[in-house]
Coordinates of C-alpha atoms and ligand atoms in Angstrom, one line a residue:
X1 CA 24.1 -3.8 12.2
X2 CA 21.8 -2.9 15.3
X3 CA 25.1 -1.0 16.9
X4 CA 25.9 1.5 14.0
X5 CA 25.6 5.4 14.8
X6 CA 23.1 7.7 12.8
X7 CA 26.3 8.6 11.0
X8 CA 27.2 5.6 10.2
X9 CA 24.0 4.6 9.1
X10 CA 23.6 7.7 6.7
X11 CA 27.2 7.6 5.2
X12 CA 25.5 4.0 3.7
X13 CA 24.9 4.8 0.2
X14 CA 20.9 4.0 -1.3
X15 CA 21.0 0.4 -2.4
X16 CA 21.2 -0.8 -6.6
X17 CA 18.1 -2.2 -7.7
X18 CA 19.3 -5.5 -9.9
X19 CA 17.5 -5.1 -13.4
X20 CA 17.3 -6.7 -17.0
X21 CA 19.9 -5.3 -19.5
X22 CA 18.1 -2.6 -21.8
X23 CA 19.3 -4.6 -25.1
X24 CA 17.9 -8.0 -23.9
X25 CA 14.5 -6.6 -21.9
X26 CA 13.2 -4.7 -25.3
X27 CA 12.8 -8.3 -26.2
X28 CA 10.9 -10.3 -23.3
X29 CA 7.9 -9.7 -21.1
X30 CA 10.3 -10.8 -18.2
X31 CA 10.2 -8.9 -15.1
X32 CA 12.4 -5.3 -15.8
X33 CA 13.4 -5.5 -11.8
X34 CA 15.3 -8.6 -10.1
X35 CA 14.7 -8.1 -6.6
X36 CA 17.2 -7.0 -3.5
X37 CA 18.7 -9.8 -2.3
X38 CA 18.7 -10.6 1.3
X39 CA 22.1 -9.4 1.9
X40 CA 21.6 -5.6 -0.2
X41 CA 18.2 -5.7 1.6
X42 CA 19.7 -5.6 5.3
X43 CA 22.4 -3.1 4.5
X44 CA 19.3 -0.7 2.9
X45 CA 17.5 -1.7 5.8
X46 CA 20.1 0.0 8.0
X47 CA 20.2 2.7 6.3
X48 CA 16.7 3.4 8.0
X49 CA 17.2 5.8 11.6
X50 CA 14.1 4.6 13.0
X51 CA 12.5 8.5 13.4
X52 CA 10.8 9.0 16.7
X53 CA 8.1 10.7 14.2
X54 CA 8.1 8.6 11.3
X55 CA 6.9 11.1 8.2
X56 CA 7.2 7.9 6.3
X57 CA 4.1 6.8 7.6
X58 CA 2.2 9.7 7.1
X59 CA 3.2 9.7 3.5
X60 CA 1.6 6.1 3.0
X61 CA -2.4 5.9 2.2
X62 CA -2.8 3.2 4.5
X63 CA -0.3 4.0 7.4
X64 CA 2.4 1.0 7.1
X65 CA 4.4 0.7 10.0
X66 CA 7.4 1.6 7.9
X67 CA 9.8 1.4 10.7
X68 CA 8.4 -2.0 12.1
X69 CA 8.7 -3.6 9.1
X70 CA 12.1 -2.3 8.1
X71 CA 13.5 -3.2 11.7
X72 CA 12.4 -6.9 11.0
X73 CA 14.3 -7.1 8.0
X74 CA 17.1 -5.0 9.7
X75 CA 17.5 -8.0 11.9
X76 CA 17.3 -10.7 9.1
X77 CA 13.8 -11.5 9.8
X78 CA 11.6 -11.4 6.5
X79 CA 8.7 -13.1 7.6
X80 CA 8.1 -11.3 10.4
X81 CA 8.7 -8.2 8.0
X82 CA 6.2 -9.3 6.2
X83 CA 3.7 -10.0 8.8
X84 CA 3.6 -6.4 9.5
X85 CA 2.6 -5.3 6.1
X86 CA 0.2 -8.0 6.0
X87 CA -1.4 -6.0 9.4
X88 CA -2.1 -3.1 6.2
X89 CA -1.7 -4.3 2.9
X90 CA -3.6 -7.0 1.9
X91 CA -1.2 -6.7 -1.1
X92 CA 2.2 -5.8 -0.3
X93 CA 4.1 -7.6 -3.5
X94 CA 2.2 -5.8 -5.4
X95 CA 2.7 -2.6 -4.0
X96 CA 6.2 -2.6 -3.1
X97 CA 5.9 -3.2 -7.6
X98 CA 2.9 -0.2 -8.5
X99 CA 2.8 2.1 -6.0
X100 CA 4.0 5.6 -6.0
X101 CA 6.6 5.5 -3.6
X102 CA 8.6 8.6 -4.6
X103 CA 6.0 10.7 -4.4
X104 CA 4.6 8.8 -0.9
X105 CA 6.3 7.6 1.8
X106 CA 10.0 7.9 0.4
X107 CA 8.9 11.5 -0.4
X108 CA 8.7 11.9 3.4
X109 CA 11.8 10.3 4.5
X110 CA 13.7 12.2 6.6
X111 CA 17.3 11.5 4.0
X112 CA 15.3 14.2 1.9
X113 CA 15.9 17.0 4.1
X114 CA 19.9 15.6 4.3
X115 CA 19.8 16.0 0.4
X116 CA 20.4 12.2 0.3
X117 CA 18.1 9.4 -1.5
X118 CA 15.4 8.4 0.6
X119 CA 15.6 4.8 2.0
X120 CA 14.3 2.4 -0.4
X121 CA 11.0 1.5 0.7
X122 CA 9.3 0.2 -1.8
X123 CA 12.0 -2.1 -2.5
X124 CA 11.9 -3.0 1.0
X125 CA 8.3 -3.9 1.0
X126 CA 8.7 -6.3 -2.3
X127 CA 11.6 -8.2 -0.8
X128 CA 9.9 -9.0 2.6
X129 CA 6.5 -9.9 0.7
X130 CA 8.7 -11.8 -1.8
X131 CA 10.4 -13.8 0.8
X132 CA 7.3 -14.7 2.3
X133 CA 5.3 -15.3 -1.0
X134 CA 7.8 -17.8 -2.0
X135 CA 8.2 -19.8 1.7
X136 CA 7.5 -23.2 1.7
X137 CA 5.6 -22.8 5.0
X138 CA 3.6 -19.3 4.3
X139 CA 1.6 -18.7 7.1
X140 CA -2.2 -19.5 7.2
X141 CA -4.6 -16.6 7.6
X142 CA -6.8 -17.0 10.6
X143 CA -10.3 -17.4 9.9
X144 CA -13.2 -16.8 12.2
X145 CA -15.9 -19.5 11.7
X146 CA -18.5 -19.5 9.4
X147 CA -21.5 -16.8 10.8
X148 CA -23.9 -17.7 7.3
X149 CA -23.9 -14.6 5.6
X150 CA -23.1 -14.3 1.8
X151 CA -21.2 -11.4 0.2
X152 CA -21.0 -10.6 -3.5
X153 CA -18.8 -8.7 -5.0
X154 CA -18.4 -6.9 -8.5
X155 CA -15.1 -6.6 -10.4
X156 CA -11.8 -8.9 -9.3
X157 CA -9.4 -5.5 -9.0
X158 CA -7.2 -4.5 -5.8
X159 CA -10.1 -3.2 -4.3
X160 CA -11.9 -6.3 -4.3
X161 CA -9.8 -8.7 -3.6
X162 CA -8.6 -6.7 -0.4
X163 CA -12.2 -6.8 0.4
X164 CA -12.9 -10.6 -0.1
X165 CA -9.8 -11.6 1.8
X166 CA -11.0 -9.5 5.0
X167 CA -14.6 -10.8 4.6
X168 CA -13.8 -14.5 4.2
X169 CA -11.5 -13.9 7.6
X170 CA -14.5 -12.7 9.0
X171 CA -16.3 -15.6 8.3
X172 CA -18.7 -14.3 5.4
X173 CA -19.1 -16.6 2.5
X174 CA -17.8 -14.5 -0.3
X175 CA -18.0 -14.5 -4.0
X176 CA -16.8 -12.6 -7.0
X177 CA -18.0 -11.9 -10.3
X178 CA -15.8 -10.7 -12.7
X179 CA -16.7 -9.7 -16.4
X180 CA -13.4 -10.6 -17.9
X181 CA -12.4 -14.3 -18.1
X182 CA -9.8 -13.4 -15.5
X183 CA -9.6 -12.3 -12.7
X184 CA -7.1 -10.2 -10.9
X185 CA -8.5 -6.4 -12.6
X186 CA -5.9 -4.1 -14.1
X187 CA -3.2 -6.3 -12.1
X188 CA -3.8 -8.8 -14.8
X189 CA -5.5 -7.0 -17.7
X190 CA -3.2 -3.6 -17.5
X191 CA -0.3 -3.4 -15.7
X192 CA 2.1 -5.8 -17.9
X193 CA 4.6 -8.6 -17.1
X194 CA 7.8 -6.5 -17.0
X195 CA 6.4 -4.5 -13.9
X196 CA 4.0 -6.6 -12.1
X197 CA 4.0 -10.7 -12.7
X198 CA 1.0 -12.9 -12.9
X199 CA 2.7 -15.0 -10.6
X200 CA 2.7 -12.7 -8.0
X201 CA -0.9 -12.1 -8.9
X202 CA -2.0 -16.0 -8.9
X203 CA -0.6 -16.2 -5.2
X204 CA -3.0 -14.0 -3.7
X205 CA -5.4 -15.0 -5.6
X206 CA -4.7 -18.9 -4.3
X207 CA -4.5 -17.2 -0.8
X208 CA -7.4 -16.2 -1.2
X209 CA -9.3 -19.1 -2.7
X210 CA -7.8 -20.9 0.2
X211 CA -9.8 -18.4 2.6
X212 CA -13.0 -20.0 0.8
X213 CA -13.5 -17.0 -1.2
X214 CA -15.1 -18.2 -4.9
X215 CA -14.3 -16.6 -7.8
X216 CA -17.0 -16.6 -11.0
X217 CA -15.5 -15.1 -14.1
X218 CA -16.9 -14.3 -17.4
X219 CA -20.0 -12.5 -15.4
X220 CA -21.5 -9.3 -15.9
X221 CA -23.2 -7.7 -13.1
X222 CA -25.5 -5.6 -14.3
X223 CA -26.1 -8.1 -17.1
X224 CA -25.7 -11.3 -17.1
X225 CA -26.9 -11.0 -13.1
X226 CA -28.8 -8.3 -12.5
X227 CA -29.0 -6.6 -8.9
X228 CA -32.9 -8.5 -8.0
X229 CA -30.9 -11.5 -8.9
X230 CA -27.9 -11.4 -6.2
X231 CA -30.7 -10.6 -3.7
X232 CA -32.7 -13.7 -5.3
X233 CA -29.2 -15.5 -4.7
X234 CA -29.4 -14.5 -0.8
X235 CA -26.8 -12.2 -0.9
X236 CA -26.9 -10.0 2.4
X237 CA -24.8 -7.4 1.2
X238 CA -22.8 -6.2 -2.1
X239 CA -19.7 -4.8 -2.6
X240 CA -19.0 -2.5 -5.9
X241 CA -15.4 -2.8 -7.1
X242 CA -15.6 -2.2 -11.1
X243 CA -13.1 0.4 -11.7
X244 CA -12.7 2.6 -13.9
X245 CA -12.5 1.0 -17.5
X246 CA -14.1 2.9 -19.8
X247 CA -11.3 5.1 -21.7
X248 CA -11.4 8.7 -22.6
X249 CA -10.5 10.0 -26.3
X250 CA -9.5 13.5 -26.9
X251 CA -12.3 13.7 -29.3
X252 CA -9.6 15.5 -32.4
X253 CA -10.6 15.1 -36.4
X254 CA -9.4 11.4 -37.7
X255 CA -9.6 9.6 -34.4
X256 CA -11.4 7.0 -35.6
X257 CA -9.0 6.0 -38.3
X258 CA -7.6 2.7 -38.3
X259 CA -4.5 1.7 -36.1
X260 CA -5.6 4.6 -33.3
X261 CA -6.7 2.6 -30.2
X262 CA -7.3 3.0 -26.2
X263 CA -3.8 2.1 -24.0
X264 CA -7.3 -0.1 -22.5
X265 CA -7.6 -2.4 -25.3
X266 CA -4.1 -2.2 -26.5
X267 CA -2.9 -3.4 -23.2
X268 CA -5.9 -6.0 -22.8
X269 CA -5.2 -7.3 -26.5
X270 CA -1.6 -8.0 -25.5
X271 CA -1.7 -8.9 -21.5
X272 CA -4.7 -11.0 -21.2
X273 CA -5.8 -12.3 -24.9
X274 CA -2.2 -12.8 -25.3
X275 CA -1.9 -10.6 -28.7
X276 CA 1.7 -11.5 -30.0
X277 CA 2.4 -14.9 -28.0
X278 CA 3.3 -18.0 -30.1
X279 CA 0.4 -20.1 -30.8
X280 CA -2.9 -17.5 -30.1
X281 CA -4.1 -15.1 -33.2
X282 CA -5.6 -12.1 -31.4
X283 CA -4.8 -9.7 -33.8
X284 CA -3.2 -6.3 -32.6
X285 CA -2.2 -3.3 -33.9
X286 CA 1.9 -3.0 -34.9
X287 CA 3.7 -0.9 -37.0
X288 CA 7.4 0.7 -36.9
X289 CA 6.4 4.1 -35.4
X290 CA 4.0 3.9 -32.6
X291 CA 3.0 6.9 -30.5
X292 CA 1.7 6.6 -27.5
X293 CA -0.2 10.0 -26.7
X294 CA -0.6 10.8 -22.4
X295 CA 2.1 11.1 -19.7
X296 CA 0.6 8.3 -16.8
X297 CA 1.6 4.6 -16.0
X298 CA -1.0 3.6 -18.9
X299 CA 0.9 5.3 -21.2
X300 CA 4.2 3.8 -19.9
X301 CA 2.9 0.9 -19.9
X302 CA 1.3 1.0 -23.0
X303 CA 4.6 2.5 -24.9
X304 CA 7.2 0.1 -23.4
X305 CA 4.8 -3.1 -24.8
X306 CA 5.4 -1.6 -28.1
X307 CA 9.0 -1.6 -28.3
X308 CA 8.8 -5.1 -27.4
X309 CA 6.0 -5.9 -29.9
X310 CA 9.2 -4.6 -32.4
X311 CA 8.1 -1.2 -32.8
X312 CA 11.5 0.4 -34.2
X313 CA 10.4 3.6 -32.4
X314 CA 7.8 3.9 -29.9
X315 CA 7.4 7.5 -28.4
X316 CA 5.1 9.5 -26.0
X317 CA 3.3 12.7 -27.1
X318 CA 2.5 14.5 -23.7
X319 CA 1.3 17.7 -23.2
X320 CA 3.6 19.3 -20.5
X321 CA 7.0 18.6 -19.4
X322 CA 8.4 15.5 -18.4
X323 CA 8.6 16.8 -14.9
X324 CA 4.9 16.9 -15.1
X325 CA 4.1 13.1 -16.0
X326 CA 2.0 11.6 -13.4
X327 CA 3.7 8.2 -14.2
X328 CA 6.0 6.6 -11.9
X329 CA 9.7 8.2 -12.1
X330 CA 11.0 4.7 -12.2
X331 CA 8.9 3.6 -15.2
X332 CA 9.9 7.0 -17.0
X333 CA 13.5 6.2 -16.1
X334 CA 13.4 2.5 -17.5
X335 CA 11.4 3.5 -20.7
X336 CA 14.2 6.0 -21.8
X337 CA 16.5 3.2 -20.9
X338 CA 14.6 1.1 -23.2
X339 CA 15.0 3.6 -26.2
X340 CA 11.3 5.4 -25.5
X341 CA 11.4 8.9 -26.8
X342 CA 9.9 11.7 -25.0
X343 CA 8.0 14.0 -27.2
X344 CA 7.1 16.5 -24.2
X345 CA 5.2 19.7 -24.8
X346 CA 3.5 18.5 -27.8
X347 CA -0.5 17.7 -28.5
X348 CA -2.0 15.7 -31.3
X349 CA -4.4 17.8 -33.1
X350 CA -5.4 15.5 -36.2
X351 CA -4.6 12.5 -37.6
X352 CA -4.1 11.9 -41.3
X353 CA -5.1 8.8 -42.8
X354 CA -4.0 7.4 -46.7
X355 CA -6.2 6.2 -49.2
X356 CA -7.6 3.0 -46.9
X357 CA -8.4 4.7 -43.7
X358 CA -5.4 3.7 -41.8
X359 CA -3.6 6.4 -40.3
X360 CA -0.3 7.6 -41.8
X361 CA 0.1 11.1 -39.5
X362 CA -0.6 13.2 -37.1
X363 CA -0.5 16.8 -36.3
X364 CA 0.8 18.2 -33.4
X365 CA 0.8 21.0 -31.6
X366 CA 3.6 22.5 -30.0
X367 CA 3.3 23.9 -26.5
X368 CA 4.6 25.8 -23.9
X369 CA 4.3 26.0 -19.8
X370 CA 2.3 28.7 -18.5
X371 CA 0.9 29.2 -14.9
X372 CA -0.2 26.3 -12.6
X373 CA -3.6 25.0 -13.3
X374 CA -6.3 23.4 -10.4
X375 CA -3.9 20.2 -10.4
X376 CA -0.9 22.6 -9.4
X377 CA 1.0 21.8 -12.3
X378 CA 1.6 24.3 -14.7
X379 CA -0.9 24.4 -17.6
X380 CA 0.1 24.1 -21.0
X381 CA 0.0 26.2 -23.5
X382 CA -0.1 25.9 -27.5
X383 CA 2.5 28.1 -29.2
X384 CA 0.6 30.0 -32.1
X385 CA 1.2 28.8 -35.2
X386 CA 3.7 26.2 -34.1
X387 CA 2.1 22.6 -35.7
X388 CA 4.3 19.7 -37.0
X389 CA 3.2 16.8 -39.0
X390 CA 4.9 13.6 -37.5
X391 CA 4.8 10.2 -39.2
X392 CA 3.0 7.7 -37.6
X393 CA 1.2 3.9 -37.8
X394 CA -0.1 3.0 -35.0
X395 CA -1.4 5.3 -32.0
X396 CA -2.2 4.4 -28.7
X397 CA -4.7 7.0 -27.0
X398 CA -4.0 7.0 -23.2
X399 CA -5.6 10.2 -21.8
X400 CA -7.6 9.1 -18.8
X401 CA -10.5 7.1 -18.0
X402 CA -13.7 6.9 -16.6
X403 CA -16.0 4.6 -14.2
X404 CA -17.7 1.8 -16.6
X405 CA -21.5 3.3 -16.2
X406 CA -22.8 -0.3 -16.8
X407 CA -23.1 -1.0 -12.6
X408 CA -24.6 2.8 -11.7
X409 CA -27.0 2.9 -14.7
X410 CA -28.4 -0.5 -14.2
X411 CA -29.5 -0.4 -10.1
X412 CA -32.7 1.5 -9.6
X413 CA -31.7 4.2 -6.6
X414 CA -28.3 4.2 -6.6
X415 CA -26.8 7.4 -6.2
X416 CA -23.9 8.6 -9.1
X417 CA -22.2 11.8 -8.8
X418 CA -21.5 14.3 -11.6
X419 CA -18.5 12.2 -12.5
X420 CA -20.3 8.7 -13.0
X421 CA -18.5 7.5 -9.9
X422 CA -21.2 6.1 -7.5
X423 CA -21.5 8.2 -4.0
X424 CA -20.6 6.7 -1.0
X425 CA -19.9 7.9 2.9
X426 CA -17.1 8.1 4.7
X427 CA -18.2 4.4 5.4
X428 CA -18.1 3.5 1.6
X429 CA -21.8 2.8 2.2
X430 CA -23.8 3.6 -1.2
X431 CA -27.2 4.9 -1.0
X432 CA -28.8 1.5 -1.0
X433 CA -28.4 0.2 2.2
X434 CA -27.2 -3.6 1.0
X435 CA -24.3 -2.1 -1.3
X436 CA -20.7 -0.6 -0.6
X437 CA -18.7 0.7 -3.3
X438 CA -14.6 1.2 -3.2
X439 CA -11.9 2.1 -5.7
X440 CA -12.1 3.8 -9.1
X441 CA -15.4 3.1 -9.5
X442 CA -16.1 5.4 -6.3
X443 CA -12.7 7.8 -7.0
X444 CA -12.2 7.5 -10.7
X445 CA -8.4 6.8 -12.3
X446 CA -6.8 6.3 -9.4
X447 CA -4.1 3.8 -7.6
X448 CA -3.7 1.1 -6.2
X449 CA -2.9 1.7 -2.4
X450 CA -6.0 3.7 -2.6
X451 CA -8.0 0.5 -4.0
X452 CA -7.2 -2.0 -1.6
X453 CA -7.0 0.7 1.3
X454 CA -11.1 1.3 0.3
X455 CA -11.6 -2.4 0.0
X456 CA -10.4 -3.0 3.8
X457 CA -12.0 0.3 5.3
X458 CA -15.2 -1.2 3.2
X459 CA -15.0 -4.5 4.8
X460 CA -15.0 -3.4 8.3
X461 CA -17.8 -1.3 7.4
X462 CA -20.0 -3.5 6.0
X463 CA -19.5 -6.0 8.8
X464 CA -20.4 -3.3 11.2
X465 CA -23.6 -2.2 9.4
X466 CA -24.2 -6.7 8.8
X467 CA -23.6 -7.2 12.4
X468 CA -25.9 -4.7 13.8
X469 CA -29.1 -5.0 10.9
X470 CA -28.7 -8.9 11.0
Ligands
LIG1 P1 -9.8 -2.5 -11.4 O1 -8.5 -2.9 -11.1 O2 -10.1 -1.7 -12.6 O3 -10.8 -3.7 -11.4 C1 -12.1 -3.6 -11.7 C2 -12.6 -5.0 -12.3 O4 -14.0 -5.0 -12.3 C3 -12.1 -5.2 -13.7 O5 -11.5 -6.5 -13.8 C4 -13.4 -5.2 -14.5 O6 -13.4 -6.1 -15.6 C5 -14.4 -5.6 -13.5 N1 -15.8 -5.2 -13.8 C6 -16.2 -4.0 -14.4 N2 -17.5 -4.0 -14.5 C7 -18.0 -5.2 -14.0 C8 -19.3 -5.7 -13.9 N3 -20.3 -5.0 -14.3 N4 -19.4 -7.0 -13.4 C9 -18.3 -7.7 -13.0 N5 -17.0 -7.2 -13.1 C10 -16.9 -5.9 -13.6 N6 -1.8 2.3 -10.0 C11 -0.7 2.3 -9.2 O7 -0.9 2.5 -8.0 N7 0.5 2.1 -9.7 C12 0.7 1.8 -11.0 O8 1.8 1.6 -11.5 C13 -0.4 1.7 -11.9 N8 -0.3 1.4 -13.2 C14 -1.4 1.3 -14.0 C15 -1.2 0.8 -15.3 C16 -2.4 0.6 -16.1 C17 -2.2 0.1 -17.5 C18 -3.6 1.0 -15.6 C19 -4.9 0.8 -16.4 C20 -3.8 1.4 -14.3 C21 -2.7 1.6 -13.5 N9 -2.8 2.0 -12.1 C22 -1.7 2.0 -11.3 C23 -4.1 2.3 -11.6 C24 -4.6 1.1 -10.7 O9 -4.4 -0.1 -11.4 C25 -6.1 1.3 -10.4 O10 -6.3 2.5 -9.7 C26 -6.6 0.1 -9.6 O11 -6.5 -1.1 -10.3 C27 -8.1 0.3 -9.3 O12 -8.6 -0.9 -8.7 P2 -10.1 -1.4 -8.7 O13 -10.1 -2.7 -7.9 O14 -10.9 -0.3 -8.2 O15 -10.5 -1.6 -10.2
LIG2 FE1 13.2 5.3 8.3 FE2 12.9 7.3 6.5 FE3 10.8 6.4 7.9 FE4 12.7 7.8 9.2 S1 11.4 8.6 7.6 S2 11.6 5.9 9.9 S3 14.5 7.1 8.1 S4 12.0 5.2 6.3

């Protein structure tokens, strides 16, 4: 492989991702994408030219060596691959799953300018952090020893789990509270089986548990502890990684009707209190049309579950175009695959409910593109007069979200901005001196790259500002 010219290399066509049938996925929560296999893996791997100016890298939030990794599995070595996303990622299954790739590092790769697929990055990431997850002998993290400082942190999401890991190598004692009665964040609660596993979850959380790092869940900070007590506790420093949970309505007449929910407790329901599963009775919405009103991965997400809770047609209401949608491309592509219809350009106005409240409608308003708004995309626009009443029973509202303003309302001096999001410095450092703050608590709705990239920049932070006040 090592010996083939750059022609040779880009006359290699992009490699097939292996995937569940449409007809038989609608029906599981199995995982939608199989995995490269070693073989497919190598050959995408030489597809790679190893660019003296990698615009790869510049493409991904946390700088991957895209090329060092790729060249490891190039040459058949995964775990070696997979040691150099670890250098990163604290996460790399996970993102070679989520992230963005299309419009991150493979939006960079130099195929584009050929007019050829970029190389498959993403995928490239998942197999060498797949291969390594499931090694008998994955390697041991080194650990410095023990230097008697104690680290809390809030919330169990990306961002905090990058940060524990990093800590506990550092040799802090560190523990996480976590208000839900699991822990993992939006990994676990959100994102659903088909696209990111629990398994792959559960590793790094073992990983992790193996580092020392404790996990408490079922605790509210803010509540059930309150910020005198984790100083009461002997914490030396605090780490703020609760997210952004709190969904946003549109705030339209009827919303309140029965059978309209957040994509947050929709997805919650059904992920983590196991709504639909043999054997548990946490009720959930379901009904034979279910709409699914925004145009992001929660709304993906939250419209593919409903196909396979036997919706007979799940669609999404979104406002622009579909070459707007912030979600994923791949998700949009496997959710037409899966029969999800696209109602683009359209806006609910009202719901309409029948005589008992639930909701048996809703109007929407037609729209057209007009010029690019702050976000660069181009606004929409409603076209007068132009309302349809569509028949619906069950709606799933998934139009953003915003930080949960439990942690910044309930710590005396701590700094919010206009948003709700807490302020921070360039060093994630809040404005009291024993807490840091990362993720979408600190950025709002954002991703998860950017998560676990805050949790490590606020690691090596905090042991900075521990180290030299301690
Ligand atoms: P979170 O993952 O939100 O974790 C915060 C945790 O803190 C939660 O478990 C919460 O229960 C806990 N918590 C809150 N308050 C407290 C408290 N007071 N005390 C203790 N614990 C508390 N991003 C991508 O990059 N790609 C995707 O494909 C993608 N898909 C998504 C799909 C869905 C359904 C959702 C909801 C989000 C998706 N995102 C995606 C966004 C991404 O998941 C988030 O940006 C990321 O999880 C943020 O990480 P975090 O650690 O800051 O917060
Ligand atoms: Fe390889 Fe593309 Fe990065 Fe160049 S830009 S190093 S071809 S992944």
């Amino acid at each position: 492989m090592t010996a083939l010219s750059v022609k040779e290399r880009v006359a290699i066509p992009r490699a097939t991702m292996p995937m569940l049938d449409p007809a038989y996925r609608i029906h599981t929560s199995e995982e939608v994408n199989l995995g490269l296999s070693q073989e497919q893996a190598m050959v995408e791997a030489s597809r790679c030219l190893d660019c003296r100016d990698p615009q790869c890298v510049t493409g991904c939030p946390v700088g991957i060596d895209i090329p060092g990794f790729i060249r490891e599995i190039q040459q058949g070595n995964a775990a070696a691959a997979a040691a150099v996303l670890r250098k990163t990622s604290a996460l790399p299954a996970v993102c070679g799953r989520v992230c963005p790739q299309e419009r991150q590092c493979e939006s960079k790769c130099i195929y584009n300018k050929m007019k050829k697929p970029p190389v498959a990055i993403g995928w490239l990431e998942r197999f060498a952090a797949d291969a390594e997850r499931l090694a008998a002998n994955r390697p041991e993290p080194e650990r410095l020893a023990p230097n008697g400082m104690k680290i809390a942190v809030a919330g169990s999401g990306p961002c905090a789990l990058s940060f524990a890991g990093d800590m506990a190598k550092k040799g802090y004692e560190v523990t996480v509270y976590e208000a839900l009665h699991e822990i993992g964040g939006v990994l676990k609660y959100g994102i659903p089986e088909f696209r990111l596993p629990n398994s792959v979850v559960d590793a790094e959380l073992d990983a992790l548990q193996a580092l020392g790092v404790k996990f408490i869940p079922d605790t509210i900070v803010g509540k059930t502890l309150s910020y005198d007590d984790l100083l009461a506790a002997g914490f030396n420093g605090i780490f703020v990684a609760s997210g952004a949970g709190l969904p946003r309505f549109m705030g339209i007449p009827g919303e309140n009707y029965i059978n309209i929910l957040s994509s947050n407790e929709y997805l919650t329901r059904i992920n983590l209190m196991h709504a639909g599963t043999p054997g548990y009775a946490t009720p959930v919405p379901r009904g034979a049309r279910v709409a699914v009103i925004g145009g992001g991965n929660t709304a993906m997400d939250s419209v593919r579950t409903a196909l396979r809770m036997g919706a007979e047609k799940a669609f999404l209401v979104y406002r622009r175009s579909e070459d707007e949608m912030p979600a994923r491309r791949e998700e949009i592509e496997h959710a037409k695959e899966e029969g999800v219809e696209l109602m683009t350009l359209s806006n609910p106005v009202e719901y309409l409910a029948d005589e008992r409240g639930h909701v048996r409608a809703m109007r929407v308003q037609r729209m057209q593109l007009g010029e690019p708004d702050e976000s660069g995309r181009r606004s929409p626009v409603p076209i007068e007069g132009a309302i349809d009443e569509i028949p619906v029973d069950v709606v799933v509202v998934s139009v953003g979200v915003s930080p949960n303003p439990l942690i910044p309302n309930s710590i005396d001096g701590l700094e919010v901005t206009r948003k709700g999001t807490i302020a921070v410095d360039e060093n994630l450092h809040s404005s009291i001196p024993a807490i840091f703050a990362g993720g979408d608590i600190v950025r709002g709705g954002a991703t998860v790259i950017l998560a676990m990239g805050d949790g490590r920049r606020a690691a090596a932070a905090m042991d900075e500002f521990l180290k030299n006040t301690n």
